[in-house]
Tab-separated table of C-alpha atoms in Angstrom:
chain	number	residue	atom	x	y	z
A	220	MET	CA	-7.116	3.102	95.780
A	221	ASP	CA	-4.294	5.518	94.884
A	222	ASP	CA	-6.666	8.475	95.341
A	223	GLU	CA	-7.735	7.204	98.758
A	224	ILE	CA	-4.108	6.824	99.851
A	225	ALA	CA	-3.288	10.333	98.580
A	226	ARG	CA	-6.211	11.831	100.521
A	227	PHE	CA	-5.181	9.939	103.666
A	228	ILE	CA	-1.590	11.194	103.404
A	229	ARG	CA	-2.906	14.721	102.857
A	230	ARG	CA	-5.031	14.532	106.004
A	231	VAL	CA	-2.145	13.184	108.092
A	232	ASN	CA	0.398	15.626	106.603
A	233	PRO	CA	-1.506	18.682	105.350
A	234	PRO	CA	0.360	21.134	103.089
A	235	LYS	CA	2.015	24.021	104.876
A	236	VAL	CA	2.571	27.464	103.348
A	237	VAL	CA	4.713	30.072	105.107
A	238	ILE	CA	5.013	33.607	103.717
A	239	ASP	CA	7.796	35.770	105.149
A	240	ASN	CA	8.193	39.468	104.380
A	241	ASP	CA	10.806	40.129	107.067
A	242	VAL	CA	13.811	38.000	106.215
A	243	TYR	CA	14.845	39.983	103.101
A	244	LYS	CA	14.580	43.665	102.265
A	245	ASN	CA	13.322	43.486	98.689
A	246	VAL	CA	11.668	40.087	98.203
A	247	THR	CA	8.899	38.011	99.726
A	248	VAL	CA	9.840	34.454	100.715
A	249	ILE	CA	7.243	31.726	100.128
A	250	LYS	CA	7.903	28.266	101.582
A	251	VAL	CA	5.746	25.303	100.568
A	252	ASP	CA	5.899	21.903	102.298
A	253	SER	CA	3.573	19.061	101.329
A	254	ALA	CA	3.334	15.403	100.378
A	255	ASN	CA	4.988	14.841	97.009
A	256	LYS	CA	3.112	13.968	93.817
A	257	HIS	CA	3.847	14.218	90.121
A	258	GLY	CA	3.167	17.719	88.809
A	259	ILE	CA	3.063	19.461	92.190
A	260	LEU	CA	5.957	21.780	91.264
A	261	LEU	CA	4.067	22.868	88.157
A	262	GLU	CA	0.946	23.593	90.216
A	263	VAL	CA	2.901	25.831	92.602
A	264	VAL	CA	4.675	27.683	89.791
A	265	GLN	CA	1.320	28.064	88.007
A	266	VAL	CA	-0.237	29.804	91.020
A	267	LEU	CA	2.648	32.276	91.311
A	268	THR	CA	2.708	32.870	87.550
A	269	ASP	CA	-1.034	33.516	87.342
A	270	LEU	CA	-0.587	36.209	89.982
A	271	ASN	CA	2.040	37.902	87.757
A	272	LEU	CA	4.697	37.443	90.418
A	273	THR	CA	8.367	37.435	89.432
A	274	ILE	CA	10.383	34.509	90.820
A	275	LYS	CA	13.860	35.825	91.575
A	276	LYS	CA	15.222	32.689	93.219
A	277	ALA	CA	13.943	29.222	93.991
A	278	TYR	CA	15.187	26.094	95.707
A	279	ILE	CA	13.270	22.888	95.049
A	280	SER	CA	13.607	19.495	96.715
A	281	SER	CA	11.042	16.769	96.108
A	282	ASP	CA	13.026	13.538	96.247
A	283	GLY	CA	11.063	10.815	97.988
A	284	GLY	CA	7.657	11.334	99.518
A	285	TRP	CA	7.953	14.990	100.531
A	286	PHE	CA	7.986	18.237	98.591
A	287	MET	CA	9.828	21.320	99.945
A	288	ASP	CA	10.138	24.537	97.952
A	289	VAL	CA	11.386	28.039	98.702
A	290	PHE	CA	10.581	30.915	96.333
A	291	ASN	CA	11.852	34.501	96.512
A	292	VAL	CA	9.290	36.602	94.646
A	293	THR	CA	8.378	40.206	93.859
A	294	ASN	CA	5.338	41.878	92.345
A	295	GLN	CA	5.307	43.396	88.850
A	296	ASP	CA	6.878	46.598	90.189
A	297	GLY	CA	9.833	44.701	91.668
A	298	ASN	CA	8.694	45.155	95.273
A	299	LYS	CA	7.629	42.811	98.052
A	300	VAL	CA	4.189	41.248	97.824
A	301	THR	CA	2.145	43.006	100.519
A	302	ASP	CA	-1.400	42.820	99.132
A	303	GLU	CA	-3.282	40.717	101.690
A	304	ILE	CA	-5.769	39.512	99.077
A	305	VAL	CA	-2.915	38.064	97.012
A	306	LEU	CA	-1.160	36.577	100.046
A	307	ASP	CA	-4.390	34.984	101.279
A	308	TYR	CA	-5.016	33.541	97.825
A	309	ILE	CA	-1.556	31.924	97.859
A	310	ARG	CA	-2.171	30.393	101.273
A	311	LYS	CA	-5.539	28.971	100.247
A	312	SER	CA	-4.400	27.775	96.814
A	313	LEU	CA	-1.295	25.952	98.042
A	314	GLY	CA	-2.350	25.140	101.603
A	315	PRO	CA	-4.757	22.622	103.130
A	316	ASP	CA	-7.818	24.692	102.098
A	317	GLU	CA	-7.055	24.643	98.342
A	318	SER	CA	-10.356	22.877	97.582
A	319	SER	CA	-12.305	25.832	98.970
A	320	CYS	CA	-10.858	28.457	96.634
A	321	TYR	CA	-10.387	28.926	92.932
A	322	SER	CA	-8.387	26.282	91.123
A	323	PRO	CA	-4.655	27.071	91.021
A	324	ARG	CA	-4.919	26.743	87.265
A	325	SER	CA	-7.296	29.695	87.009
A	326	THR	CA	-6.339	33.342	87.004
A	327	ILE	CA	-7.099	35.069	90.320
A	328	GLY	CA	-10.391	36.901	90.476
A	329	VAL	CA	-11.723	35.542	87.194
A	330	LYS	CA	-15.124	33.825	87.239
A	331	GLN	CA	-16.700	32.791	83.989
A	332	SER	CA	-20.335	33.884	83.848
A	333	VAL	CA	-21.020	32.048	80.582
A	334	ASP	CA	-19.625	29.022	78.838
A	335	PHE	CA	-17.414	29.387	75.793
A	336	THR	CA	-16.680	27.235	72.833
A	337	VAL	CA	-12.924	26.677	72.891
A	338	ILE	CA	-11.269	26.322	69.481
A	339	GLU	CA	-7.739	24.941	69.220
A	340	LEU	CA	-5.818	25.560	66.001
A	341	THR	CA	-2.363	24.651	64.702
A	342	GLY	CA	-0.863	25.007	61.257
A	343	THR	CA	1.798	26.575	59.089
A	344	ASP	CA	2.119	30.309	59.683
A	345	ARG	CA	1.766	32.766	56.832
A	346	PRO	CA	0.950	36.481	56.425
A	347	GLY	CA	-2.747	37.175	56.872
A	348	LEU	CA	-3.604	33.815	58.492
A	349	LEU	CA	-5.136	35.339	61.630
A	350	SER	CA	-7.179	37.760	59.538
A	351	GLU	CA	-8.605	34.925	57.435
A	352	LEU	CA	-9.488	32.820	60.477
A	353	CYS	CA	-11.235	35.734	62.197
A	354	ALA	CA	-13.160	36.595	59.022
A	355	VAL	CA	-14.507	33.043	58.818
A	356	LEU	CA	-15.620	33.117	62.464
A	357	THR	CA	-17.357	36.457	61.942
A	358	ASP	CA	-19.131	35.106	58.871
A	359	LEU	CA	-20.313	32.169	61.025
A	360	GLN	CA	-21.774	34.565	63.646
A	361	CYS	CA	-19.133	33.745	66.256
A	362	ASN	CA	-17.653	36.384	68.553
A	363	VAL	CA	-14.058	35.936	69.720
A	364	VAL	CA	-14.082	37.051	73.372
A	365	ASN	CA	-10.691	35.711	74.476
A	366	ALA	CA	-7.751	34.388	72.505
A	367	GLU	CA	-4.043	33.597	72.647
A	368	ILE	CA	-2.085	33.265	69.420
A	369	TRP	CA	1.565	32.203	69.194
A	370	THR	CA	3.872	31.845	66.198
A	371	HIS	CA	7.230	30.108	66.279
A	372	ARG	CA	9.513	28.985	63.462
A	373	ALA	CA	6.891	28.949	60.695
A	374	LYS	CA	4.337	27.307	63.012
A	375	ALA	CA	1.180	28.930	64.383
A	376	ALA	CA	-1.003	27.876	67.295
A	377	ALA	CA	-4.118	29.510	68.707
A	378	VAL	CA	-6.615	28.945	71.490
A	379	LEU	CA	-9.812	30.907	70.934
A	380	GLN	CA	-12.838	31.283	73.206
A	381	VAL	CA	-15.887	32.157	71.129
A	382	THR	CA	-19.574	32.693	71.801
A	383	ASP	CA	-22.663	32.668	69.627
A	384	GLU	CA	-23.547	36.128	68.315
A	385	GLU	CA	-27.233	35.830	69.281
A	386	THR	CA	-27.071	34.016	72.639
A	387	SER	CA	-23.634	35.195	73.892
A	388	SER	CA	-23.038	31.648	75.122
A	389	ALA	CA	-21.261	28.571	73.832
A	390	VAL	CA	-21.981	27.158	70.383
A	391	THR	CA	-23.307	23.655	71.049
A	392	ASP	CA	-25.088	22.599	67.844
A	393	PRO	CA	-23.114	19.619	66.407
A	394	GLU	CA	-23.760	20.565	62.776
A	395	ARG	CA	-22.620	24.120	63.336
A	396	LEU	CA	-19.498	22.977	65.192
A	397	SER	CA	-18.703	20.607	62.348
A	398	LYS	CA	-19.023	23.479	59.871
A	399	ILE	CA	-16.741	25.664	61.989
A	400	ARG	CA	-14.083	22.934	62.086
A	401	LYS	CA	-14.371	22.305	58.338
A	402	LEU	CA	-14.048	25.948	57.269
A	403	LEU	CA	-11.255	26.777	59.704
A	404	GLY	CA	-9.401	23.671	58.568
A	405	TYR	CA	-9.757	24.859	54.978
A	406	VAL	CA	-8.173	28.202	55.914
A	407	LEU	CA	-5.303	26.500	57.779
A	408	THR	CA	-4.411	24.439	54.709
A	409	GLY	CA	-4.786	27.419	52.381
A	410	GLY	CA	-7.263	25.421	50.328
A	411	SER	CA	-4.607	22.835	49.465
A	412	ARG	CA	-5.492	19.191	50.007
A	413	SER	CA	-1.821	18.231	49.901
A	414	ARG	CA	-0.898	20.438	52.857
A	415	ARG	CA	-1.224	18.623	56.156
A	416	CYS	CA	-2.527	20.188	59.359
A	417	ARG	CA	-4.260	19.067	62.506
A	418	GLU	CA	-8.052	19.252	62.361
A	419	PRO	CA	-9.383	22.167	64.456
A	420	LYS	CA	-10.718	21.004	67.804
A	421	THR	CA	-13.780	22.503	69.519
A	422	THR	CA	-14.872	21.987	73.135
A	423	VAL	CA	-17.311	23.718	75.471
A	424	SER	CA	-15.677	25.015	78.640
A	425	SER	CA	-16.000	27.651	81.346
A	426	SER	CA	-12.240	28.012	81.877
A	427	LEU	CA	-8.985	27.127	80.151
A	428	ASN	CA	-5.255	27.485	80.726
A	429	ALA	CA	-4.181	28.757	77.329
A	430	ASP	CA	-0.449	28.693	78.128
A	431	ARG	CA	-0.430	24.947	78.755
A	432	LYS	CA	-2.548	24.204	75.706
A	433	LEU	CA	-0.437	26.368	73.373
A	434	HIS	CA	2.750	24.624	74.496
A	435	GLN	CA	1.087	21.257	73.871
A	436	LEU	CA	-0.178	22.304	70.438
A	437	MET	CA	3.254	23.537	69.373
A	438	PHE	CA	4.888	20.409	70.784
A	439	ALA	CA	2.434	18.160	68.935
A	440	ASP	CA	3.208	20.068	65.726
A	441	ARG	CA	6.932	19.379	66.361
A	442	ASP	CA	8.100	22.989	66.211
A	443	TYR	CA	11.164	21.869	68.180
A	444	ASP	CA	12.469	19.940	65.130
A	445	GLU	CA	13.531	23.254	63.625
A	446	TRP	CA	16.363	23.459	66.154
A	447	GLU	CA	18.164	20.409	64.788
A	448	ASN	CA	20.384	22.165	62.261
A	449	ASN	CA	20.799	25.407	64.205
A	450	VAL	CA	24.118	25.488	66.034
A	451	ASP	CA	24.712	29.257	65.919
A	452	ASP	CA	24.349	31.662	68.845
A	453	GLU	CA	21.494	33.429	67.035
A	454	ASP	CA	18.529	32.101	65.104
A	455	LYS	CA	17.396	33.252	61.664
A	456	ILE	CA	15.719	36.450	62.916
A	457	GLY	CA	18.515	37.510	65.276
A	458	ARG	CA	17.233	36.211	68.612
A	459	VAL	CA	19.846	34.852	71.017
A	460	VAL	CA	19.450	31.083	71.289
A	461	PRO	CA	19.126	29.764	74.872
A	462	ASP	CA	22.045	27.754	76.225
A	463	VAL	CA	20.671	24.337	77.255
A	464	ASP	CA	22.666	21.249	78.203
A	465	VAL	CA	21.720	17.819	79.563
A	466	SER	CA	24.150	15.394	81.196
A	467	ASN	CA	23.844	12.308	83.371
A	468	LEU	CA	24.949	11.972	86.997
A	469	HIS	CA	25.428	8.213	86.918
A	470	ASP	CA	26.244	7.718	90.596
A	471	LEU	CA	22.780	8.951	91.634
A	472	ASP	CA	20.782	8.075	88.491
A	473	TYR	CA	19.889	11.694	87.778
A	474	SER	CA	20.050	13.721	84.592
A	475	ILE	CA	21.129	17.329	85.091
A	476	VAL	CA	19.531	20.029	82.938
A	477	MET	CA	21.394	23.355	82.795
A	478	ILE	CA	19.696	26.404	81.256
A	479	LYS	CA	21.150	29.873	80.728
A	480	CYS	CA	19.165	32.511	78.861
A	481	LYS	CA	17.771	36.030	79.063
A	482	ASP	CA	15.209	36.287	81.833
A	483	ARG	CA	11.595	37.123	81.049
A	484	PRO	CA	8.131	36.706	82.605
A	485	LYS	CA	6.833	33.102	82.852
A	486	LEU	CA	10.196	31.586	81.951
A	487	LEU	CA	10.152	29.198	84.921
A	488	PHE	CA	6.613	28.078	84.096
A	489	ASP	CA	7.584	27.328	80.491
A	490	THR	CA	10.561	25.121	81.406
A	491	VAL	CA	8.840	23.333	84.311
A	492	PHE	CA	5.747	22.661	82.211
A	493	THR	CA	7.826	21.250	79.352
A	494	LEU	CA	9.689	18.834	81.614
A	495	THR	CA	6.468	17.780	83.366
A	496	ASP	CA	4.581	17.325	80.099
A	497	MET	CA	7.439	15.154	78.788
A	498	LYS	CA	6.939	12.886	81.833
A	499	TYR	CA	10.040	13.933	83.757
A	500	VAL	CA	10.081	14.439	87.506
A	501	VAL	CA	12.097	17.338	88.964
A	502	SER	CA	13.708	15.956	92.112
A	503	HIS	CA	15.882	18.979	92.876
A	504	ALA	CA	16.301	22.394	91.293
A	505	SER	CA	18.010	25.721	91.795
A	506	ILE	CA	16.784	28.900	90.073
A	507	ASP	CA	18.587	32.260	89.945
A	508	ALA	CA	17.017	35.147	88.016
A	509	GLU	CA	18.169	38.159	90.022
A	510	GLY	CA	19.995	39.675	87.056
A	511	PRO	CA	19.183	40.122	83.369
A	512	GLU	CA	20.031	36.453	82.750
A	513	ALA	CA	18.344	33.437	84.283
A	514	TYR	CA	20.163	30.314	85.438
A	515	GLN	CA	18.167	27.133	85.965
A	516	GLU	CA	19.505	23.786	87.152
A	517	TYR	CA	17.243	20.733	87.310
A	518	TYR	CA	17.914	17.208	88.535
A	519	ILE	CA	15.408	15.067	86.673
A	520	ARG	CA	14.315	11.474	86.218
A	521	HIS	CA	11.636	9.745	84.229
A	522	THR	CA	8.433	8.948	86.059
A	523	ASP	CA	9.747	5.365	86.199
A	524	GLY	CA	12.850	6.562	88.094
A	525	SER	CA	15.407	6.319	85.269
A	526	PRO	CA	17.601	9.134	83.900
A	527	VAL	CA	17.911	10.158	80.241
A	528	LYS	CA	18.830	6.930	78.474
A	529	SER	CA	20.321	7.842	75.098
A	530	GLU	CA	21.962	10.596	73.082
A	531	ALA	CA	18.833	10.874	70.918
A	532	GLU	CA	16.690	11.455	74.005
A	533	ARG	CA	19.215	13.974	75.327
A	534	GLN	CA	19.063	15.972	72.094
A	535	ARG	CA	15.264	15.842	72.128
A	536	VAL	CA	15.107	17.294	75.654
A	537	ILE	CA	17.492	20.086	74.648
A	538	LYS	CA	15.505	20.966	71.514
A	539	CYS	CA	12.161	20.888	73.324
A	540	LEU	CA	13.386	23.187	76.098
A	541	LYS	CA	14.874	25.648	73.605
A	542	ALA	CA	11.598	25.737	71.705
A	543	ALA	CA	9.571	26.223	74.903
A	544	ILE	CA	11.766	29.160	75.917
A	545	GLN	CA	11.596	30.848	72.509
A	546	ARG	CA	7.855	30.412	71.848
A	547	ARG	CA	6.977	33.242	74.208
A	548	VAL	CA	9.755	35.626	73.137
A	549	PHE	CA	8.030	38.697	71.734
A	550	GLU	CA	8.789	39.621	68.132
A	551	GLY	CA	7.864	42.883	66.449
A	552	LEU	CA	6.184	46.124	67.414
A	553	LYS	CA	3.725	46.005	70.314
A	554	LEU	CA	0.297	47.529	69.718
A	555	GLU	CA	-2.508	47.764	72.277
A	556	LEU	CA	-6.149	48.218	71.347
A	557	CYS	CA	-8.874	49.233	73.796
A	558	THR	CA	-12.441	49.862	72.655
A	559	SER	CA	-15.995	48.603	73.004
A	560	ASP	CA	-16.302	44.958	72.043
A	561	ARG	CA	-18.507	43.815	69.178
A	562	VAL	CA	-18.826	40.872	66.824
A	563	GLY	CA	-16.275	41.153	63.999
A	564	LEU	CA	-13.941	43.537	65.812
A	565	LEU	CA	-10.939	41.206	65.669
A	566	SER	CA	-11.665	40.412	62.030
A	567	ASP	CA	-11.736	44.093	61.075
A	568	VAL	CA	-8.554	44.992	62.952
A	569	THR	CA	-6.484	42.078	61.650
A	570	ARG	CA	-7.723	42.726	58.119
A	571	ILE	CA	-6.436	46.299	58.317
A	572	PHE	CA	-3.076	44.970	59.504
A	573	ARG	CA	-2.976	42.562	56.556
A	574	GLU	CA	-3.894	45.218	54.004
A	575	ASN	CA	-0.981	47.307	55.283
A	576	SER	CA	1.455	44.375	54.886
A	577	LEU	CA	1.762	43.671	58.605
A	578	THR	CA	1.823	40.143	59.972
A	579	VAL	CA	0.819	39.293	63.549
A	580	THR	CA	3.474	37.247	65.372
A	581	ARG	CA	1.637	37.087	68.674
A	582	ALA	CA	-1.731	38.243	70.000
A	583	GLU	CA	-3.614	38.276	73.271
A	584	VAL	CA	-7.325	39.079	73.133
A	585	LYS	CA	-9.379	39.780	76.256
A	586	THR	CA	-12.918	40.988	76.836
A	587	LYS	CA	-13.872	42.498	80.184
A	588	GLY	CA	-17.002	44.443	81.023
A	589	GLY	CA	-17.911	44.932	77.379
A	590	LYS	CA	-14.431	46.288	76.585
A	591	ALA	CA	-11.986	44.674	74.191
A	592	LEU	CA	-8.420	44.739	75.555
A	593	ASN	CA	-6.198	43.389	72.801
A	594	THR	CA	-2.419	43.217	72.449
A	595	PHE	CA	-0.718	42.548	69.111
A	596	TYR	CA	2.917	42.086	68.144
A	597	VAL	CA	3.332	42.915	64.461
A	598	ARG	CA	6.118	43.106	61.939
A	599	ASP	CA	6.402	43.862	58.244
A	600	ALA	CA	5.434	40.865	56.122
A	601	SER	CA	8.557	41.311	53.995
A	602	GLY	CA	10.855	41.099	57.008
A	603	TYR	CA	11.787	44.775	57.256
A	604	GLU	CA	11.206	47.024	60.264
A	605	VAL	CA	7.685	48.386	60.596
A	606	ASP	CA	7.467	51.774	58.905
A	607	ALA	CA	6.222	54.645	61.086
A	608	LYS	CA	4.062	55.962	58.253
A	609	THR	CA	2.303	52.607	58.020
A	610	ILE	CA	1.478	52.634	61.737
A	611	ASP	CA	0.287	56.240	61.516
A	612	SER	CA	-2.005	55.326	58.616
A	613	ILE	CA	-3.458	52.375	60.521
A	614	ARG	CA	-4.048	54.469	63.629
A	615	GLN	CA	-5.860	57.118	61.609
A	616	VAL	CA	-8.296	54.450	60.408
A	617	ILE	CA	-8.732	52.697	63.737
A	618	GLY	CA	-8.289	55.704	66.017
A	619	GLN	CA	-5.238	57.270	67.669
A	620	LYS	CA	-6.650	56.818	71.164
A	621	ILE	CA	-7.961	53.326	70.475
A	622	LEU	CA	-4.717	51.857	69.076
A	623	GLN	CA	-1.541	52.700	70.979
A	624	VAL	CA	2.090	51.910	70.187
A	625	LYS	CA	3.767	50.328	73.217
A	626	GLY	CA	7.228	49.329	72.041
A	627	GLY	CA	9.989	49.650	69.466
A	628	ASN	CA	11.445	52.700	67.765
A	629	THR	CA	8.341	53.652	65.826
A	630	GLU	CA	7.216	57.047	67.104
A	631	VAL	CA	3.927	58.315	65.706
A	632	LYS	CA	1.894	61.427	66.440
A	633	PRO	CA	-1.781	62.194	65.729
A	634	SER	CA	-2.156	63.764	62.313
A	635	SER	CA	-5.407	65.562	63.040
A	636	PRO	CA	-8.041	65.889	65.771
A	637	GLU	CA	-10.425	63.790	63.679
A	638	SER	CA	-8.060	60.825	63.801
A	639	GLN	CA	-8.334	60.583	67.589
A	640	THR	CA	-11.480	58.479	67.256
A	641	GLY	CA	-10.970	57.135	63.757
A	642	PHE	CA	-13.414	56.283	61.017
A	643	LEU	CA	-13.493	52.598	61.915
A	644	PHE	CA	-14.746	53.038	65.480
A	645	GLY	CA	-16.042	56.601	65.551
A	646	VAL	CA	-18.862	58.328	63.715
A	647	PHE	CA	-19.151	55.598	61.073
A	648	LYS	CA	-19.106	52.709	63.528
A	649	SER	CA	-22.145	51.055	61.937
A	650	ARG	CA	-20.914	51.348	58.346
A	651	SER	CA	-20.485	48.291	56.143
A	652	PHE	CA	-16.975	46.901	55.834
A	653	VAL	CA	-17.400	45.696	52.282
A	654	ASN	CA	-14.780	48.224	51.170
A	655	PHE	CA	-12.186	46.388	53.239
A	656	GLY	CA	-12.687	43.230	51.171
A	657	LEU	CA	-14.050	40.843	53.789
A	658	ILE	CA	-12.809	37.324	53.170
A	659	ARG	CA	-15.657	34.899	52.690
A	660	SER	CA	-15.370	31.239	53.502
């Protein structure tokens, strides 16, 4: 009955999307009016985030039965959004024709041609964990085609999309899936029965929003509890802690959430998703991210209409928002790898990192048109800065053109013409990797 009423209201009052490129010189204004429902703000922010748009300012009002939002956005280059394909996608995704286009939760232009087996992992982080997990998957004839890996405060979470080596489609055999879960679970616990971790989860899917799932995995693993005893302006590795406060506006039965932190991509998505996933409704909000710092103000209630009810709940909201903001903060030296995809590629690369005492703090793995497009953030396992000689040695093995340094103070130059391709991916591409000490399950 609720679905029927929602569809009737939508027909009577269809969503309206207005895009204005004339009112301001440097930003595009997007106005969204529609019937209100729980989670609608997250859906709108998701669409803009998936398009890699930067939200400079936003005004949100969704109290009662109507939802009215105004977003000032720019493209990745800091200019107005003028691409008609992108603008048309926004209109169709958020307007009355949203059912006729891609889901707002999917990245624009991406159509899955095959199904994947999605593997969700959480556990205690340690040096070499990613390498061990990838080695097990390779040994089980699974190819990692897409992946997102986050680490935060001694916790690790990963969402992997894998295919069968022979069929290039999802792994569906129940016995094989059970074996995958068992062996990956063994790696997550380090072989210790006393160490607790969540059992790996496998599902077959054609699409997945990894950002949402990673936040949920970290939340379920209670990474936010680490904030309890941290009252300093910086955390243990020198990152500035976000300023988050929650107070009650008793006259109107709202709780006000104030956030001040360094701005970064997807910041608004991370905070809105956290509040929505914790069953809070954003009735009003004001967002300002025109400078290096972002200021966010939310007026929230529970889904039952009540504000934050206790000091314990207030502290929990603060800790969860701080954790959500910090999970995506990049740590370490950024490395980008681009080469032809093959089964075992991720296992080989992460093993080389491990053997050179580098630990991966974050990774994004993509496969497109037979090409592997991987991004890694690495740091020295002992906590020191990454040594330039170490990176140069790794690039000589992998290939100077294949592995590029994209951040930090580590400057490396090719040592010889032969190292441009590298032994790992060049002439000896088909060689056995037994010399690298492949970890067996």
